[in-house]
Short mmCIF file of C-alpha atoms in Angstrom, two decimals:
data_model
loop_
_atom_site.label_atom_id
_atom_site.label_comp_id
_atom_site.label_asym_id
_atom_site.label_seq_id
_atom_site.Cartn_x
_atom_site.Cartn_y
_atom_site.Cartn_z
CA UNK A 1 63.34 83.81 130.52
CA UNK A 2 62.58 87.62 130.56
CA UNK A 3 66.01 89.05 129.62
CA UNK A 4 67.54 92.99 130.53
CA UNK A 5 70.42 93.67 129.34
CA UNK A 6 72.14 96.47 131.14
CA UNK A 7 75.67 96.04 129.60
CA UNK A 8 74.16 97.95 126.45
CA UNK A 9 73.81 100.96 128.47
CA UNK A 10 77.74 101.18 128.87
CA UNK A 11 80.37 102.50 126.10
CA UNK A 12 80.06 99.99 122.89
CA UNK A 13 84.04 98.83 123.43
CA UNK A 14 83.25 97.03 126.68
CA UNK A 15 81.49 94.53 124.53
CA UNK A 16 80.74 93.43 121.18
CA UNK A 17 78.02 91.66 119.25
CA UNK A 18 78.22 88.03 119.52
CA UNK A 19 76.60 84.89 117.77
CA UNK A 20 76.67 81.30 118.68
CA UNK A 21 78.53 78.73 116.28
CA UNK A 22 76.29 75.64 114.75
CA UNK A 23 76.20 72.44 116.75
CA UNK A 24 75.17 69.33 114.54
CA UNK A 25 73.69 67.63 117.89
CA UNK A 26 72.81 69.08 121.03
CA UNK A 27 72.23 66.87 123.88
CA UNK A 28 71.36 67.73 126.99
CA UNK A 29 73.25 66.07 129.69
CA UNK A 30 72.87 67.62 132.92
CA UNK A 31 69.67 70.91 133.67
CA UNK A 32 69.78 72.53 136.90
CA UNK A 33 66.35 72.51 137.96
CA UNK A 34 66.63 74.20 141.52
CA UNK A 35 68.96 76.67 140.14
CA UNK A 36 66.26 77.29 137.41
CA UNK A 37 63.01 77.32 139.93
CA UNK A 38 65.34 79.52 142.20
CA UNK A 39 65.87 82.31 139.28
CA UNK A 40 62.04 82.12 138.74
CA UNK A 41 62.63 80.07 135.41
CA UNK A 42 59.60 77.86 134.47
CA UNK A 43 60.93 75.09 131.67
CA UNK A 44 58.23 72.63 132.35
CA UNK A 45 56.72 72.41 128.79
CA UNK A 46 60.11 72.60 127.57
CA UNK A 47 61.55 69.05 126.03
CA UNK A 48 65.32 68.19 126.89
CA UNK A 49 65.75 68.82 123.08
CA UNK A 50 64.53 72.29 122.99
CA UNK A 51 66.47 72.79 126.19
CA UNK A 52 69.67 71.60 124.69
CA UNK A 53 69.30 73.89 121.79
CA UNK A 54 68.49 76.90 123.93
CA UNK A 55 71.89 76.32 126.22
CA UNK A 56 73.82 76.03 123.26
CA UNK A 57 72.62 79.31 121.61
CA UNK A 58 71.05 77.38 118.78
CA UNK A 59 68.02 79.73 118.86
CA UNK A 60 67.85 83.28 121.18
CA UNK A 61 64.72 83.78 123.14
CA UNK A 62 62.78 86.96 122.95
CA UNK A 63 64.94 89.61 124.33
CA UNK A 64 68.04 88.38 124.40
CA UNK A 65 71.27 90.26 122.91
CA UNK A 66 73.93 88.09 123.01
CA UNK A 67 77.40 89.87 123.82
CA UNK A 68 81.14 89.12 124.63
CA UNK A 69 82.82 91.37 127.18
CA UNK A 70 85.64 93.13 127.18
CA UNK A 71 88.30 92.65 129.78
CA UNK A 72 92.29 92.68 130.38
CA UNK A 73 94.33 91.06 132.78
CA UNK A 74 97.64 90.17 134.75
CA UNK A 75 98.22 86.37 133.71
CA UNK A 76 101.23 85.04 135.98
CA UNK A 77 101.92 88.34 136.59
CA UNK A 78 102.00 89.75 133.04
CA UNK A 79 99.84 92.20 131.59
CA UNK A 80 97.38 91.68 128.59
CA UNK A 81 95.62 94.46 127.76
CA UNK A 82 92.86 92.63 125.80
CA UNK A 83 91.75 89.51 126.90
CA UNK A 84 87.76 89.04 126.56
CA UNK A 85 85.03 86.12 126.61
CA UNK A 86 87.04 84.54 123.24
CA UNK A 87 84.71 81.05 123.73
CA UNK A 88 81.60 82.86 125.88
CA UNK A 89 78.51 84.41 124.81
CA UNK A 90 76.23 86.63 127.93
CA UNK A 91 72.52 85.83 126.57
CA UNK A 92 71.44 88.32 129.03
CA UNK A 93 70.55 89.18 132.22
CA UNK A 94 67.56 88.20 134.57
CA UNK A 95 65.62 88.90 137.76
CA UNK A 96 65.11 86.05 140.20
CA UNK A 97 61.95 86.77 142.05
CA UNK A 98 63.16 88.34 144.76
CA UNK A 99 64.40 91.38 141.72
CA UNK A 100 67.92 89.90 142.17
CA UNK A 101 70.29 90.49 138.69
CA UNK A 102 71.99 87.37 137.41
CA UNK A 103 73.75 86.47 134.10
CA UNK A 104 72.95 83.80 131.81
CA UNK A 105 76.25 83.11 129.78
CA UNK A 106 76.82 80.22 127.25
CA UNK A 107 80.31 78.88 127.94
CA UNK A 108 81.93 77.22 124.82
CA UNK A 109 79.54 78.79 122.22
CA UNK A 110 81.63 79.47 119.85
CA UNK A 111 84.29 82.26 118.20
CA UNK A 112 83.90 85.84 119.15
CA UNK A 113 85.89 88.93 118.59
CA UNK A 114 87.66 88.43 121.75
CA UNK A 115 88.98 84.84 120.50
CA UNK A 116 92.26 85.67 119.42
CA UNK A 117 92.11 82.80 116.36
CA UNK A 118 90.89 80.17 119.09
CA UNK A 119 87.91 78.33 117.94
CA UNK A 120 85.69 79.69 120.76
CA UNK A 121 84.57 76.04 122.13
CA UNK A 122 84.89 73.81 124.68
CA UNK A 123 85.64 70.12 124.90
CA UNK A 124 83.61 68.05 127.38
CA UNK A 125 85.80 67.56 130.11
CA UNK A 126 86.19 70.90 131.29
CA UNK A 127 82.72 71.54 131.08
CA UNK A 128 81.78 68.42 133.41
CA UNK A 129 84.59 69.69 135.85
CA UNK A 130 83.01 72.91 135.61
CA UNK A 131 79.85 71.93 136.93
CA UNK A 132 80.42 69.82 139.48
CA UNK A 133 83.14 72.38 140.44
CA UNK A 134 80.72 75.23 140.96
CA UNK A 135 77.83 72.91 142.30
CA UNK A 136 79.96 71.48 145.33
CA UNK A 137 81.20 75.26 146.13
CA UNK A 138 77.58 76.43 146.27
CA UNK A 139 76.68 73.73 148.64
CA UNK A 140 79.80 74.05 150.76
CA UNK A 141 78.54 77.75 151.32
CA UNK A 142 81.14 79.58 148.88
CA UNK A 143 80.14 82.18 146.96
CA UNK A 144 80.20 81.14 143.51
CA UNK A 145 79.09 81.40 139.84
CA UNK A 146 76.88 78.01 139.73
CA UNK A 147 75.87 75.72 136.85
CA UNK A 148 72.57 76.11 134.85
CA UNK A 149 73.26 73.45 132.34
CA UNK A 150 75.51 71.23 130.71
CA UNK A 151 74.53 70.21 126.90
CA UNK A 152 77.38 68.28 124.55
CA UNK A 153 77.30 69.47 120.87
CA UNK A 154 77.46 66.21 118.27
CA UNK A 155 81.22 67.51 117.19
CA UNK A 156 84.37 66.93 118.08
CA UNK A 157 87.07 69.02 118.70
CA UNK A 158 90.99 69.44 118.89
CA UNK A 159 92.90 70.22 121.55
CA UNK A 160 95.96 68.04 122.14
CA UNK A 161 93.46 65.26 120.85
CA UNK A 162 90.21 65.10 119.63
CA UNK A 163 87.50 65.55 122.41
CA UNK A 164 83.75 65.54 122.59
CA UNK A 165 82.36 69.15 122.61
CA UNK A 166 79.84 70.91 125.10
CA UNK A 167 78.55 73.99 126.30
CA UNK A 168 78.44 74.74 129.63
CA UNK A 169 75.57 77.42 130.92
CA UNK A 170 77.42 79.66 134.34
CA UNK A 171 74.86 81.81 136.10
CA UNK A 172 76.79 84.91 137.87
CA UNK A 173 76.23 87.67 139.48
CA UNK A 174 77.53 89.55 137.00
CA UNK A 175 80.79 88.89 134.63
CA UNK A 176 82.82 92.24 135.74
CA UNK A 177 86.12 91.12 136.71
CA UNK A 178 88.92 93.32 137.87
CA UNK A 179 90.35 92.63 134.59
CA UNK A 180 87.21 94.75 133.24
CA UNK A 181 88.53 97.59 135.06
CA UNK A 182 92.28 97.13 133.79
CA UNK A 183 90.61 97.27 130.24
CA UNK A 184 89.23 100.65 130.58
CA UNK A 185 92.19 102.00 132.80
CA UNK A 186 95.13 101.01 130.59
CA UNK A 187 93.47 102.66 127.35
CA UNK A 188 93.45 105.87 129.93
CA UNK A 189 89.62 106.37 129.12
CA UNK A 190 89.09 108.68 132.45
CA UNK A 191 85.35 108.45 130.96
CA UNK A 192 84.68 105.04 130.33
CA UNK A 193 85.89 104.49 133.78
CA UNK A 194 83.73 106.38 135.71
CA UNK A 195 80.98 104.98 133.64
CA UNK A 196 82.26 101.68 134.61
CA UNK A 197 82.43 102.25 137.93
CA UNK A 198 78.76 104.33 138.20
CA UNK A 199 77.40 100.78 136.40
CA UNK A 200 78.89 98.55 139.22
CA UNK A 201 77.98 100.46 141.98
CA UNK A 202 74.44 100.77 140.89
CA UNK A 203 74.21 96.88 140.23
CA UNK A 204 76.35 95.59 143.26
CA UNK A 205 77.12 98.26 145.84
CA UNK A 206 73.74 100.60 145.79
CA UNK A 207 73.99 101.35 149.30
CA UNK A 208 77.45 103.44 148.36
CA UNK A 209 76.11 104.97 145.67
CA UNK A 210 75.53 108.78 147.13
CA UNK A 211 78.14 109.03 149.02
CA UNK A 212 81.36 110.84 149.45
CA UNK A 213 84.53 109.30 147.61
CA UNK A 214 82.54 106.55 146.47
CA UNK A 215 84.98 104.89 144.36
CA UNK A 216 86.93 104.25 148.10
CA UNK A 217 84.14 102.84 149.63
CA UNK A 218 83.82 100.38 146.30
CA UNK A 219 87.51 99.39 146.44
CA UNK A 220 86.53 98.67 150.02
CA UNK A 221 83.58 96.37 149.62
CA UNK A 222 85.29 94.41 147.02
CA UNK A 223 88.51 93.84 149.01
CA UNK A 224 86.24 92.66 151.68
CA UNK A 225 84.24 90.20 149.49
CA UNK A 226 87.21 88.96 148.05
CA UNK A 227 88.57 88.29 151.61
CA UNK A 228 86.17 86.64 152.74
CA UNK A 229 86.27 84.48 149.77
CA UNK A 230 89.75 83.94 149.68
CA UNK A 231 89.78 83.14 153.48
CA UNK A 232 86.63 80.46 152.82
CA UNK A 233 88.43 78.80 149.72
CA UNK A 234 91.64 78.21 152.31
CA UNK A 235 89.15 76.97 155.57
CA UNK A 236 88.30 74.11 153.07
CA UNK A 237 92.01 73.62 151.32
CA UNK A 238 90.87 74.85 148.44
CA UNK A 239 93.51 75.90 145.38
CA UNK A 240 91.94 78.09 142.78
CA UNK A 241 94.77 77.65 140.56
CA UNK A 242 94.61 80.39 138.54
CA UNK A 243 94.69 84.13 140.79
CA UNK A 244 94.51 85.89 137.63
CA UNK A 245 93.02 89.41 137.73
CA UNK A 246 90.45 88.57 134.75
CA UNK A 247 89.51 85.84 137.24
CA UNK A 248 88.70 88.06 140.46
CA UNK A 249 85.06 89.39 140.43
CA UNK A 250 84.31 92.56 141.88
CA UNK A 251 81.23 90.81 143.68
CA UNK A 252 83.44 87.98 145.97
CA UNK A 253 82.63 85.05 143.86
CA UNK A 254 84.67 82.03 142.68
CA UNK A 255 84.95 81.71 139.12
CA UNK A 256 86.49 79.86 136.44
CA UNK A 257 87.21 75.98 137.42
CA UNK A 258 89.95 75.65 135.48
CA UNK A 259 93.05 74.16 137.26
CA UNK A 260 91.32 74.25 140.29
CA UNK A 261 91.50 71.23 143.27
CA UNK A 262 90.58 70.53 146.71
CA UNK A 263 93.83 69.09 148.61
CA UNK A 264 93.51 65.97 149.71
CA UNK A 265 96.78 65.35 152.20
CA UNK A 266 98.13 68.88 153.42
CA UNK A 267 100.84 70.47 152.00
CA UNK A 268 101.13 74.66 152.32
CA UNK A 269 102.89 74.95 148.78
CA UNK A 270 100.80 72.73 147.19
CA UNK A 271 100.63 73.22 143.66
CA UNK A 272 98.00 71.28 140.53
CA UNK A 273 98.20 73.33 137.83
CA UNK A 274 100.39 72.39 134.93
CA UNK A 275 101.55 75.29 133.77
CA UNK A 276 102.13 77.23 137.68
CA UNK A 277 105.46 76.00 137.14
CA UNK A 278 107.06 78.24 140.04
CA UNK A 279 104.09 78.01 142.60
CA UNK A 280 102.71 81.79 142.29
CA UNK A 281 99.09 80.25 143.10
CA UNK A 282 100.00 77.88 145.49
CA UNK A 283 97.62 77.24 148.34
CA UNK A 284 99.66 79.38 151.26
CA UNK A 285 100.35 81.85 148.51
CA UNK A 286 96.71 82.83 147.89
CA UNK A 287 96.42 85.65 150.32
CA UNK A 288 99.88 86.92 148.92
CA UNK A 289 98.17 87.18 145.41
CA UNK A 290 94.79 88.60 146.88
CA UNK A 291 96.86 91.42 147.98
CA UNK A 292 98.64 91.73 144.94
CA UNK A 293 95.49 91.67 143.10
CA UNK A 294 93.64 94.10 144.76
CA UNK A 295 96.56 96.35 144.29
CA UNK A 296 96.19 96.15 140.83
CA UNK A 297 92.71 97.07 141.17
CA UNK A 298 93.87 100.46 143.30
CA UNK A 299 96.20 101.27 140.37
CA UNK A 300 93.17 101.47 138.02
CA UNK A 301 90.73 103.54 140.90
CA UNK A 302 93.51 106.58 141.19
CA UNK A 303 91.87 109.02 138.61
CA UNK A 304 88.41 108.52 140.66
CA UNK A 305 89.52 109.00 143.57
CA UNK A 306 91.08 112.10 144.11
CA UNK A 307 92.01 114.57 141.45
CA UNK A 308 95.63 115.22 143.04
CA UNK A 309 97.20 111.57 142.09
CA UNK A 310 99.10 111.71 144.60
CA UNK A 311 96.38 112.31 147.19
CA UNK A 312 94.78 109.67 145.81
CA UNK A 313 97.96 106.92 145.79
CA UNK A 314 98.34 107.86 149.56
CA UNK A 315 94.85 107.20 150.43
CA UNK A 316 94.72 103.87 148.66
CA UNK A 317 97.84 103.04 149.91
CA UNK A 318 96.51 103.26 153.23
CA UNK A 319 93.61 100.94 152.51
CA UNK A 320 95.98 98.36 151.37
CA UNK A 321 98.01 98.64 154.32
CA UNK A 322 94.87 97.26 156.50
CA UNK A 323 94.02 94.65 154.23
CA UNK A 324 96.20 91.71 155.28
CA UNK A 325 95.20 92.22 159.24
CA UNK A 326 91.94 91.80 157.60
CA UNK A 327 92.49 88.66 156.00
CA UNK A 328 94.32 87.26 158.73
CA UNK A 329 91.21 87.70 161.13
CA UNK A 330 89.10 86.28 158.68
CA UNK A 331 91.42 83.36 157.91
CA UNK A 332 91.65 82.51 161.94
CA UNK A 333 87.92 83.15 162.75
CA UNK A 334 86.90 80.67 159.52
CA UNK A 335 89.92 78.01 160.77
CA UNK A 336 88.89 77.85 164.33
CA UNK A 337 85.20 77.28 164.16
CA UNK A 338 86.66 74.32 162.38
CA UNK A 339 88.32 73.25 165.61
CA UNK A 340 85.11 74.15 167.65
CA UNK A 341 86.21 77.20 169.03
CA UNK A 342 86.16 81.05 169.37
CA UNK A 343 88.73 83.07 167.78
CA UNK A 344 90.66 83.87 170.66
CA UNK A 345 94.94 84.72 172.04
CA UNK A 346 96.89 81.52 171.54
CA UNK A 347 94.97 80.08 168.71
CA UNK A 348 97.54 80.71 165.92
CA UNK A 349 99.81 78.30 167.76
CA UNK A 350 97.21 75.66 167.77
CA UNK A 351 96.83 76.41 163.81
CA UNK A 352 100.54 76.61 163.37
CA UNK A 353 100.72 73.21 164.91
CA UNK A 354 97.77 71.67 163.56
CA UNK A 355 99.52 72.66 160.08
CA UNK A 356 102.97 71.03 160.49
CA UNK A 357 101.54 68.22 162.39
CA UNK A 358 99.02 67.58 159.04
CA UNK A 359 101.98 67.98 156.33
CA UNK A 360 104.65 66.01 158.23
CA UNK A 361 101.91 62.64 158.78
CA UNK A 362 100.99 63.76 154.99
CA UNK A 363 97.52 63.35 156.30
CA UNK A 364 94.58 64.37 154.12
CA UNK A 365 93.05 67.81 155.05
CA UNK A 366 89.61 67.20 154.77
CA UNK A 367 88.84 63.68 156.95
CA UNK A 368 91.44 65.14 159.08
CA UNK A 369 89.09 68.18 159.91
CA UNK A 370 85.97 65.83 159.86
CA UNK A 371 87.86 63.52 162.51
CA UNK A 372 88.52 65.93 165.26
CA UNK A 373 85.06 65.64 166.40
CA UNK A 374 85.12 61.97 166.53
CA UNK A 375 87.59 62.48 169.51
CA UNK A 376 85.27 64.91 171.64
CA UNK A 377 81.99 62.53 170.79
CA UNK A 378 83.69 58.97 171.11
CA UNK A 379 87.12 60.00 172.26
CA UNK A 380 88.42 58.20 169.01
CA UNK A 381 91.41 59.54 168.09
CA UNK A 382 92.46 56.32 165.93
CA UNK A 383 92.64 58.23 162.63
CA UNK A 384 95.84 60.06 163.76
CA UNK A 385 99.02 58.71 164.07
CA UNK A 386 100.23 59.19 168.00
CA UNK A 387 103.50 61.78 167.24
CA UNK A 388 104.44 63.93 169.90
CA UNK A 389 103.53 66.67 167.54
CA UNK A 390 99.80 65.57 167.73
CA UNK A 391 100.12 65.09 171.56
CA UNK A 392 100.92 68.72 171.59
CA UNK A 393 98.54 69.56 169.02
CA UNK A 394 95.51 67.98 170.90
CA UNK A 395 96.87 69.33 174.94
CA UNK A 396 96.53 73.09 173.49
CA UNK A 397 93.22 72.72 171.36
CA UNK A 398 91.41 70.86 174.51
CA UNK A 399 92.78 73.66 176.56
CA UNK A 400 90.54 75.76 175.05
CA UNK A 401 87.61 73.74 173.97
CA UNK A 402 84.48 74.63 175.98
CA UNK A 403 81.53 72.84 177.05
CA UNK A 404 79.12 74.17 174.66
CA UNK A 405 76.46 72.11 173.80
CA UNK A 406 75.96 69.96 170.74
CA UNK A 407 80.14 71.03 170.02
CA UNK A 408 80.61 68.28 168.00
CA UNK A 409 77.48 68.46 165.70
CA UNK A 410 78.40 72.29 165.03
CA UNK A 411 82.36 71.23 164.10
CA UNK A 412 80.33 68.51 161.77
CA UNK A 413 78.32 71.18 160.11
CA UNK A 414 81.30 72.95 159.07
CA UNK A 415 83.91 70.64 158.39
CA UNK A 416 82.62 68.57 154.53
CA UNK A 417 82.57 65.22 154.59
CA UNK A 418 82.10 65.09 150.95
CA UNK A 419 84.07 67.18 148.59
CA UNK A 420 84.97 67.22 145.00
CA UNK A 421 88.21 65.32 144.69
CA UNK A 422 90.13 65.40 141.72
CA UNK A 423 90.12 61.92 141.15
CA UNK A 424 86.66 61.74 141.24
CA UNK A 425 86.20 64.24 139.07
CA UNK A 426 88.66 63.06 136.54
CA UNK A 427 86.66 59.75 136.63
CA UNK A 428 83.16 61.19 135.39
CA UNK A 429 84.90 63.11 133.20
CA UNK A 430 86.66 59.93 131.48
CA UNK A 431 83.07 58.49 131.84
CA UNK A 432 81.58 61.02 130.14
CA UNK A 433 83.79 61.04 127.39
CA UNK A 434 82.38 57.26 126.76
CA UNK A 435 79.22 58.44 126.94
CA UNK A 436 78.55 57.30 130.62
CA UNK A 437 77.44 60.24 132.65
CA UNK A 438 76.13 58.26 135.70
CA UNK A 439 79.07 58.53 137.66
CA UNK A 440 78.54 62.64 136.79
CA UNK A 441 75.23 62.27 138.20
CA UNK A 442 75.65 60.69 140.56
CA UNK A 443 78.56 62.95 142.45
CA UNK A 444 76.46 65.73 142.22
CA UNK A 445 73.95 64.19 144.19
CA UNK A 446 76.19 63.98 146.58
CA UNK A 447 77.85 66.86 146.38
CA UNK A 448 74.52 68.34 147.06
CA UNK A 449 75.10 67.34 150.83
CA UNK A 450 78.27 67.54 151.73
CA UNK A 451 77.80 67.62 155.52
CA UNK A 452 75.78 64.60 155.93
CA UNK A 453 76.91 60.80 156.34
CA UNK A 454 75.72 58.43 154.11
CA UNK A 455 77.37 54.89 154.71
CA UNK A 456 76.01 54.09 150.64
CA UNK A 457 78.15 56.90 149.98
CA UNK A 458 81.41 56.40 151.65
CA UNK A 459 83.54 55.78 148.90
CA UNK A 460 83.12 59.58 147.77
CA UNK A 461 84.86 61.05 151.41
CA UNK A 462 88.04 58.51 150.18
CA UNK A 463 91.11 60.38 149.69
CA UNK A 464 93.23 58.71 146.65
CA UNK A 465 95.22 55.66 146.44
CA UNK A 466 98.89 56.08 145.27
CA UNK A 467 96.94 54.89 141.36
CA UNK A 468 94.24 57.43 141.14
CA UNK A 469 96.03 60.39 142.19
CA UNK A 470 95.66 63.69 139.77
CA UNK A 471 98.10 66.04 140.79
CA UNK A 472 97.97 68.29 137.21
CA UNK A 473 94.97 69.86 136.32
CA UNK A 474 94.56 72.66 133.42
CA UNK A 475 92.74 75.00 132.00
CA UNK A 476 91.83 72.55 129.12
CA UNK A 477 88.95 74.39 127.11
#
């Protein structure tokens, strides 16, 4: 590993020193081998016991200065104007072969000066939910932080009760958030800012980085990564959970699987996470708090964008004004490849219908995606109940089917047949919390493929029974 480490070069409060705590036992559980052959890694002489150590921070390699960053963030829609890695530790940064910059952070490491009197770890669970979280996403084609490594510790430690302890390893992109932003603007450090900004153009958005107003052009190219994520996450009912602003990345990718879930029956206001008490991050409330997000994001960009503030409000203002059209196309052109068609007039009806027809039969959103082609390649329409909201559902969509060839193979290789369901992944974790990590294992094999049928498999595409549902998740580490 042949570390850079470019967050030196900015101001010395965006980050500060950082040292990994003592674990009695480090055991490696799961290593990402692809992931590491992909970033141009080469562990091969390396034992799972000097791997384990390395992941949990237990000795540094050779250029490696471990920091914690610095960020703020809205948190239900309340400000905190120092929040920070308090249980994370960046070892550095890399180059993939193709001169690509990643992260390499240790997730549970231990106390920093961003921990706020936490202890800085992690218990198990939320580090096996975190990897087969990020895993499945990267598979399904979502942009995504992704999982390097998963090592336990030997300890234990307390949350509501005691736990196992692990580290998990997330490989990003980079770690700038919007909350990184909010840092710098609410200490009104005009400086630091621009710094900021110069930094994540250079590393993200080079292509912007001579141009005129180029601070408007970035708030562009993240609100159009982040719509395009947003709009993904919903084409596959996923519920982040947790729309903070310290948990939006400028670069479009999903991050922190906290009290996260994949629906399984529809329902537009569905909610998992504990403590969302009203709904705020809800699944038909996610492009609501995009918006709101990126607006918070606009607040910080005002001093760089024009020197006459409000100049500068108006023409952000205006960018925020196309945004939702934005989404919306996005959203529809993602949602009707699903139904094997072209974004076309008339197909927001067929959505709208689809939608009510799903929630009403409380029918589960993935198979129920996977089963429309069933009816165009065996005219099987057995998995949905006969309603006259379905007849009406089925005369408009196969009014505008065409005959394209190999239709139903395409709708196949977009709609999952395998996702990670939260039952499932509440099982490994309670596995792994015995100390059986097969079932772990063994759903990120197949998570690795989630288009493809595999009868020895099958149980994995099975929604719930009334017994196994989860329907709280939390943050938990």
């Amino acid at each position: 590993m042949k570390f850079s480490n470019t967050y030196h070069k900015l101001p010395n409060h965006f980050y500060a020193p950082s040292k990994a705590a003592h674990f009695p036992d480090p055991q490696l559980i799961r290593f990402n081998h692809s992931l590491s052959q992909n970033l141009g890694f080469d562990f091969s002489s390396k034992s799972d016991e000097e791997l384990a150590k390395l992941f949990t921070g237990q000795y540094i390699p050779e250029g490696s200065a471990p920091i914690s960053l610095a960020y703020a963030g809205h948190q239900f829609g309340h400000f905190v104007d120092q929040l920070g890695d308090g249980r994370a530790m960046l070892l550095g940064e890399v180059l993939d072969p193709e001169g690509k910059r990643f992260d390499i952070q240790l997730k549970g490491s231990g106390p920093t000066k961003f921990s706020r009197n936490g202890d800085g770890k992690s218990a198990l669970g939320p580090v096996i939910r975190e990897y087969i979280l990020s895993e499945a996403m990267f598979h399904l084609g979502v942009p995504t932080t992704r999982a390097l490594a998963a090592v336990s510790t030997g300890e234990i430690v307390y949350r509501d009760t005691p736990m196992p302890g692990a580290v998990f390893t997330r490989v990003a992109s980079s770690h700038l958030r919007i909350g990184t932003f909010q840092f710098i603007a609410s200490r009104n450090d005009v400086s630091a800012l621009k710094a900021l900004l110069d930094y994540s153009i250079q590393r993200h958005y080079p292509e912007i980085k001579n141009q005129e107003n180029s601070a408007l052009l970035f708030f562009q190219q993240i609100a159009k990564a982040q719509i395009k994520l947003i709009a993904h996450w919903m084409s596959l009912g996923f519920i982040h959970g947790v729309m903070n602003t310290d948990n939006m990345t400028i670069t479009g990718e999903t991050i922190d699987y906290g009290p996260c879930a994949f629906m399984d029956h529809f329902n537009f206001n569905q909610v998992y996470s504990f403590i969302d008490r009203n709904g705020r991050y809800a699944y038909g409330n996610q492009p609501k708090i995009l918006m709101w997000n990126l607006s918070r994001l606009a607040d910080c960009l005002i001093p760089l964008i024009k020197a006459d503030e409000k100049t500068a409000i108006e023409m952000l203002n205006h960018e925020l004004s196309l945004f939702p059209k934005m989404f919306e196309a996005e959203l529809n052109h993602r949602m009707a490849l699903k139904f094997g068609l072209r974004y076309q007039a008339g197909f927001e009806e067929i959505l709208e219908c689809w939608f009510n027809y799903l929630q009403s039969e409380k029918l589960d959103f993935t198979l129920s995606f996977r089963n429309l082609s069933k009816i165009l390649k065996k005219n099987d329409n057995s998995f949905f109940p006969e309603t006259p909201q379905f007849k009406k559902f089925e005369s408009l969509w196969r009014s505008k089917l065409s005959n394209e060839q190999k239709l139903q193979e395409k709708m196949d290789a977009i709609n999952p047949l395998f996702i990670p369901r939260n039952h499932q992944v509440e099982k490994s974790i309670q596995e792994a919390i015995r100390g059986n990590y097969a079932l772990f294992h063994e759903l990120n094999d197949v998570l690795t493929h989630p288009f493809s049928e595999k009868a020895e498999f099958s149980i994995y595409s099975l929604p719930p029974n009334n017994e196994e549902k989860v329907t709280n998740t939390f943050c938990g580490t």
